Amino acid sequence: MADDQKKMYVIKGIGVSPGIVIGRAYLFDRQDAQVPFYNLSDPGLISAEIQRFRKALRESEKQLLELKNKLGDLGGGMEPLYIIDVHIMIMRDRKFIDRTLKNIREMSVNAEWAVRMTVDKYREIFDRMEDDYLRGRISDIQYAGQRILTNLAGKERAAIDMGEGVVIIASDLSPADTAQLKIDKVLGFATDQSRSPPWSVCRTSPGPSGPTMISSSTVPPVSSSSIPIRRSANASKRRKGCTRRPRTICWITPICRR
Amino acid sequence: MVEIRTFEITNKLGIHARVAAKVVETANRFQSETFLEKDGVEVNGRSILGILTLYCPQGSRLTIRVVGVDSREAIAAFAGLIEAKFGET
């Protein structure tokens, strides 16, 4: 990378685990991470691509229904179940389906690209909304789209090749995301606005991570899941108490985007 | 048969995902077709994305048009839902 393209950012955040690391920044984009985009070389492939999309839709809906039943069996009036219904409704939405089919037919793109275009179209619409809360509902459409993309990719999701000694920069990391990372190559995480509680990320990843806060951390991979969970518990306590705000700064140079 | 009524959305968060899901569920309970209109834009009451993109924060005025054999019962159900603030505050 040429020197004039290098840029230094200093991001301050709340430390989730102690330590300082220096590494290459890897900007994690959940959607780009695993999705192959390509044009269909032959118009004859369009119908097969439509079938792939429909199959992924069916599988996604089936998984959500199973998840809902499973959570429902746990009892206790699981209030969050409604969000699963929302995601199912999005997948059944005539407009969502028709728009995606139209993308495949008219743009001759693969199903993954077509789904991404549909989600992006909705993002444009939601971006124009003034109300913060309503504008934020795009996340439900993105979630539904992401599940379809996952099913299009098949069950085996390849680990992301991001090189070694990287600091993962992400707005949000879910357990599914961290499962995709080669964790022994990761030096640290800096995250923002994660909706997943700390322990849900840490259970799938042996390294400490920083949901809901920007963090930097050293990640000696550990086999026991108890260590990151304990660290996360400390972090939550720290955040709640707010008596001491740890100053953890993530030094990253150079910043590069894959 | 057609029933048309205009409502004010009074719950604090407006028509967000959960509320939109309740509207879709209600529309799906009836044979009649439901259409929601705001600021000259009309969407199908069975489409959660249509309803969300209509963008109805608190204070919006929403016109519901129901067309079909059970339109009277359907509009009453929508009225009940909106008057109860969709079960919210």
Tab-separated table of C-alpha atoms in Angstrom, chain A:
chain	number	residue	atom	x	y	z
A	1	MET	CA	0.000	0.000	0.000
A	2	ALA	CA	1.396	3.408	-0.919
A	3	ASP	CA	2.161	5.764	1.933
A	4	ASP	CA	-0.316	8.359	0.765
A	5	GLN	CA	-3.083	5.773	1.035
A	6	LYS	CA	-2.296	5.022	4.638
A	7	LYS	CA	-4.390	6.646	7.242
A	8	MET	CA	-4.318	6.458	11.002
A	9	TYR	CA	-7.504	6.313	13.013
A	10	VAL	CA	-7.682	6.316	16.767
A	11	ILE	CA	-10.808	4.637	18.042
A	12	LYS	CA	-11.504	4.906	21.741
A	13	GLY	CA	-13.666	2.341	23.393
A	14	ILE	CA	-14.399	0.310	26.444
A	15	GLY	CA	-11.982	-2.499	27.019
A	16	VAL	CA	-13.466	-5.938	27.310
A	17	SER	CA	-10.215	-7.705	28.000
A	18	PRO	CA	-6.812	-6.325	28.886
A	19	GLY	CA	-3.943	-5.973	26.479
A	20	ILE	CA	-2.558	-4.072	23.546
A	21	VAL	CA	-2.084	-5.529	20.106
A	22	ILE	CA	-0.750	-4.160	16.875
A	23	GLY	CA	-1.987	-5.748	13.707
A	24	ARG	CA	-3.454	-5.271	10.284
A	25	ALA	CA	-7.078	-4.175	10.303
A	26	TYR	CA	-9.528	-6.506	8.657
A	27	LEU	CA	-12.869	-4.890	7.952
A	28	PHE	CA	-15.457	-7.578	8.448
A	29	ASP	CA	-18.545	-7.322	6.298
A	30	ARG	CA	-20.856	-10.177	7.039
A	31	GLN	CA	-22.557	-10.086	3.705
A	32	ASP	CA	-19.471	-9.766	1.553
A	33	ALA	CA	-17.576	-12.309	3.585
A	34	GLN	CA	-19.151	-15.361	2.140
A	35	VAL	CA	-21.123	-14.412	-0.900
A	36	PRO	CA	-20.073	-15.142	-4.450
A	37	PHE	CA	-21.476	-12.630	-6.917
A	38	TYR	CA	-21.502	-13.419	-10.628
A	39	ASN	CA	-23.392	-12.826	-13.802
A	40	LEU	CA	-25.110	-15.783	-15.410
A	41	SER	CA	-23.238	-16.547	-18.585
A	42	ASP	CA	-26.150	-18.310	-20.224
A	43	PRO	CA	-29.821	-17.216	-20.036
A	44	GLY	CA	-30.633	-20.905	-19.723
A	45	LEU	CA	-29.231	-20.754	-16.186
A	46	ILE	CA	-31.894	-18.298	-15.029
A	47	SER	CA	-34.500	-20.926	-14.215
A	48	ALA	CA	-31.978	-22.976	-12.240
A	49	GLU	CA	-31.014	-19.856	-10.296
A	50	ILE	CA	-34.664	-19.156	-9.534
A	51	GLN	CA	-35.020	-22.703	-8.241
A	52	ARG	CA	-31.973	-22.188	-6.002
A	53	PHE	CA	-33.525	-19.030	-4.593
A	54	ARG	CA	-36.872	-20.700	-3.943
A	55	LYS	CA	-35.194	-23.671	-2.296
A	56	ALA	CA	-33.147	-21.366	-0.045
A	57	LEU	CA	-36.347	-19.515	0.875
A	58	ARG	CA	-38.077	-22.764	1.832
A	59	GLU	CA	-35.100	-23.933	3.868
A	60	SER	CA	-34.760	-20.581	5.631
A	61	GLU	CA	-38.415	-20.579	6.589
A	62	LYS	CA	-38.234	-24.170	7.768
A	63	GLN	CA	-35.238	-23.387	9.979
A	64	LEU	CA	-36.983	-20.404	11.518
A	65	LEU	CA	-40.103	-22.447	12.228
A	66	GLU	CA	-37.974	-25.124	13.855
A	67	LEU	CA	-36.176	-22.509	15.900
A	68	LYS	CA	-39.474	-21.025	16.963
A	69	ASN	CA	-40.832	-24.409	18.034
A	70	LYS	CA	-37.668	-25.168	19.925
A	71	LEU	CA	-37.756	-21.866	21.770
A	72	GLY	CA	-41.493	-22.213	22.311
A	73	ASP	CA	-40.950	-25.592	23.992
A	74	LEU	CA	-38.763	-23.904	26.553
A	75	GLY	CA	-41.895	-22.144	27.780
A	76	GLY	CA	-41.918	-19.012	29.846
A	77	GLY	CA	-43.808	-16.962	27.282
A	78	MET	CA	-40.839	-16.249	25.075
A	79	GLU	CA	-41.639	-12.737	23.983
A	80	PRO	CA	-38.811	-12.525	21.433
A	81	LEU	CA	-40.498	-15.231	19.383
A	82	TYR	CA	-42.403	-12.547	17.554
A	83	ILE	CA	-39.228	-11.460	15.813
A	84	ILE	CA	-38.984	-14.885	14.220
A	85	ASP	CA	-42.486	-14.362	12.834
A	86	VAL	CA	-41.338	-11.027	11.452
A	87	HIS	CA	-38.450	-12.693	9.645
A	88	ILE	CA	-40.706	-15.410	8.270
A	89	MET	CA	-43.146	-12.775	7.032
A	90	ILE	CA	-40.313	-10.956	5.271
A	91	MET	CA	-39.308	-14.174	3.518
A	92	ARG	CA	-42.901	-14.742	2.456
A	93	ASP	CA	-43.385	-11.154	1.350
A	94	ARG	CA	-44.576	-11.022	-2.239
A	95	LYS	CA	-42.644	-7.836	-2.957
A	96	PHE	CA	-39.414	-9.213	-1.534
A	97	ILE	CA	-39.695	-12.398	-3.585
A	98	ASP	CA	-40.828	-10.698	-6.793
A	99	ARG	CA	-38.106	-8.085	-6.600
A	100	THR	CA	-35.452	-10.768	-6.189
A	101	LEU	CA	-36.847	-12.890	-9.034
A	102	LYS	CA	-36.894	-9.806	-11.231
A	103	ASN	CA	-33.232	-9.157	-10.428
A	104	ILE	CA	-32.317	-12.691	-11.489
A	105	ARG	CA	-34.378	-12.539	-14.681
A	106	GLU	CA	-33.605	-9.021	-15.839
A	107	MET	CA	-30.065	-8.538	-14.598
A	108	SER	CA	-28.910	-12.126	-15.175
A	109	VAL	CA	-27.237	-12.315	-11.787
A	110	ASN	CA	-26.921	-15.247	-9.433
A	111	ALA	CA	-29.399	-15.672	-6.604
A	112	GLU	CA	-26.965	-14.340	-3.978
A	113	TRP	CA	-26.454	-11.121	-5.867
A	114	ALA	CA	-30.173	-10.786	-6.511
A	115	VAL	CA	-30.966	-11.132	-2.793
A	116	ARG	CA	-28.266	-8.621	-1.919
A	117	MET	CA	-29.685	-6.151	-4.435
A	118	THR	CA	-33.144	-6.530	-2.942
A	119	VAL	CA	-31.866	-5.940	0.591
A	120	ASP	CA	-29.847	-2.937	-0.622
A	121	LYS	CA	-32.946	-1.515	-2.274
A	122	TYR	CA	-34.798	-1.685	1.015
A	123	ARG	CA	-31.842	-0.150	2.787
A	124	GLU	CA	-32.084	2.836	0.461
A	125	ILE	CA	-35.757	3.221	1.335
A	126	PHE	CA	-35.152	2.867	5.075
A	127	ASP	CA	-32.176	5.241	5.006
A	128	ARG	CA	-34.550	8.024	4.046
A	129	MET	CA	-36.692	7.563	7.161
A	130	GLU	CA	-36.303	10.259	9.769
A	131	ASP	CA	-37.417	8.219	12.750
A	132	ASP	CA	-34.374	6.443	14.185
A	133	TYR	CA	-36.256	3.463	15.489
A	134	LEU	CA	-38.195	2.785	12.300
A	135	ARG	CA	-35.084	3.344	10.183
A	136	GLY	CA	-33.327	0.726	12.279
A	137	ARG	CA	-35.864	-1.924	11.261
A	138	ILE	CA	-33.771	-2.511	8.146
A	139	SER	CA	-31.840	-4.883	10.389
A	140	ASP	CA	-34.740	-7.343	10.245
A	141	ILE	CA	-34.657	-7.344	6.453
A	142	GLN	CA	-30.896	-7.738	6.514
A	143	TYR	CA	-31.223	-10.639	8.903
A	144	ALA	CA	-33.765	-12.393	6.682
A	145	GLY	CA	-31.564	-11.767	3.639
A	146	GLN	CA	-28.542	-13.091	5.479
A	147	ARG	CA	-30.284	-16.318	6.341
A	148	ILE	CA	-31.274	-16.838	2.726
A	149	LEU	CA	-27.679	-16.182	1.652
A	150	THR	CA	-26.428	-18.695	4.181
A	151	ASN	CA	-28.756	-21.314	2.767
A	152	LEU	CA	-27.714	-20.462	-0.767
A	153	ALA	CA	-24.125	-21.057	0.292
A	154	GLY	CA	-25.024	-24.474	1.642
A	155	LYS	CA	-24.417	-25.787	5.107
A	156	GLU	CA	-20.657	-25.782	4.860
A	157	ARG	CA	-19.523	-22.229	5.205
A	158	ALA	CA	-15.944	-21.782	4.289
A	159	ALA	CA	-13.719	-20.054	6.791
A	160	ILE	CA	-12.786	-16.571	5.716
A	161	ASP	CA	-9.238	-16.102	4.516
A	162	MET	CA	-8.132	-12.866	6.080
A	163	GLY	CA	-4.419	-13.488	6.520
A	164	GLU	CA	-2.596	-13.662	9.819
A	165	GLY	CA	-2.223	-11.301	12.740
A	166	VAL	CA	-5.322	-9.271	12.073
A	167	VAL	CA	-7.551	-7.108	14.169
A	168	ILE	CA	-11.158	-7.639	13.180
A	169	ILE	CA	-13.092	-4.402	12.815
A	170	ALA	CA	-16.825	-4.963	12.702
A	171	SER	CA	-19.955	-3.107	13.548
A	172	ASP	CA	-21.529	-6.258	14.890
A	173	LEU	CA	-20.374	-9.851	15.280
A	174	SER	CA	-22.752	-12.711	15.844
A	175	PRO	CA	-21.757	-16.177	17.050
A	176	ALA	CA	-22.248	-17.378	13.488
A	177	ASP	CA	-19.754	-14.795	12.287
A	178	THR	CA	-17.064	-15.676	14.768
A	179	ALA	CA	-17.510	-19.343	13.920
A	180	GLN	CA	-16.481	-18.415	10.402
A	181	LEU	CA	-13.236	-16.782	11.447
A	182	LYS	CA	-9.965	-18.589	11.809
A	183	ILE	CA	-9.655	-17.522	15.386
A	184	ASP	CA	-5.990	-18.405	15.821
A	185	LYS	CA	-5.141	-15.778	13.198
A	186	VAL	CA	-7.003	-13.047	15.041
A	187	LEU	CA	-5.159	-10.755	17.404
A	188	GLY	CA	-8.091	-8.740	18.533
A	189	PHE	CA	-11.566	-7.438	17.916
A	190	ALA	CA	-12.952	-3.944	17.764
A	191	THR	CA	-16.699	-3.962	17.555
A	192	ASP	CA	-19.495	-1.474	17.787
A	193	GLN	CA	-23.254	-1.750	18.446
A	194	SER	CA	-23.269	-5.513	18.657
A	195	ARG	CA	-26.706	-6.826	19.498
A	196	SER	CA	-25.360	-10.133	20.717
A	197	PRO	CA	-24.666	-10.341	24.404
A	198	PRO	CA	-20.941	-10.851	25.114
A	199	TRP	CA	-21.246	-14.461	26.181
A	200	SER	CA	-23.016	-15.485	22.983
A	201	VAL	CA	-20.022	-14.421	20.946
A	202	CYS	CA	-17.492	-15.835	23.356
A	203	ARG	CA	-19.053	-19.262	23.445
A	204	THR	CA	-18.181	-19.803	19.846
A	205	SER	CA	-14.869	-18.075	19.900
A	206	PRO	CA	-11.959	-18.841	22.160
A	207	GLY	CA	-10.813	-15.260	22.104
A	208	PRO	CA	-12.231	-12.340	24.007
A	209	SER	CA	-14.284	-9.938	22.011
A	210	GLY	CA	-16.059	-6.734	22.598
A	211	PRO	CA	-19.715	-6.630	21.842
A	212	THR	CA	-21.458	-3.282	22.178
A	213	MET	CA	-18.176	-1.513	22.599
A	214	ILE	CA	-15.035	-0.868	20.757
A	215	SER	CA	-12.271	-2.882	22.257
A	216	SER	CA	-8.805	-4.086	21.666
A	217	SER	CA	-7.523	-7.281	23.078
A	218	THR	CA	-4.841	-9.872	22.885
A	219	VAL	CA	-6.076	-13.229	21.906
A	220	PRO	CA	-4.028	-16.141	23.059
A	221	PRO	CA	-6.336	-18.951	21.980
A	222	VAL	CA	-7.567	-20.867	24.965
A	223	SER	CA	-9.324	-24.168	25.019
A	224	SER	CA	-11.616	-23.530	27.920
A	225	SER	CA	-14.649	-21.440	27.215
A	226	SER	CA	-14.816	-20.396	30.841
A	227	ILE	CA	-12.106	-17.768	30.464
A	228	PRO	CA	-13.740	-15.589	27.831
A	229	ILE	CA	-17.080	-15.942	29.526
A	230	ARG	CA	-15.604	-14.757	32.792
A	231	ARG	CA	-13.954	-11.863	31.017
A	232	SER	CA	-17.207	-10.912	29.412
A	233	ALA	CA	-18.982	-11.031	32.725
A	234	ASN	CA	-16.377	-8.674	34.100
A	235	ALA	CA	-16.823	-6.404	31.161
A	236	SER	CA	-20.565	-6.237	31.635
A	237	LYS	CA	-20.117	-5.504	35.297
A	238	ARG	CA	-17.599	-2.838	34.520
A	239	ARG	CA	-19.893	-1.237	32.020
A	240	LYS	CA	-22.847	-1.353	34.359
A	241	GLY	CA	-20.952	0.099	37.290
A	242	CYS	CA	-19.230	2.722	35.191
A	243	THR	CA	-17.010	3.614	38.125
A	244	ARG	CA	-13.894	3.103	36.086
A	245	ARG	CA	-13.863	3.601	32.397
A	246	PRO	CA	-10.903	1.699	31.034
A	247	ARG	CA	-9.128	3.571	28.349
A	248	THR	CA	-8.364	1.064	25.709
A	249	ILE	CA	-7.191	2.328	22.429
A	250	CYS	CA	-6.895	0.197	19.385
A	251	TRP	CA	-3.707	0.957	17.522
A	252	ILE	CA	-3.949	-0.271	14.024
A	253	THR	CA	-1.624	0.550	11.224
A	254	PRO	CA	-1.935	0.440	8.365
A	255	ILE	CA	-5.662	0.435	7.814
A	256	CYS	CA	-6.486	-1.613	4.793
A	257	ARG	CA	-9.646	-2.843	3.307
A	258	ARG	CA	-9.804	-6.196	1.691
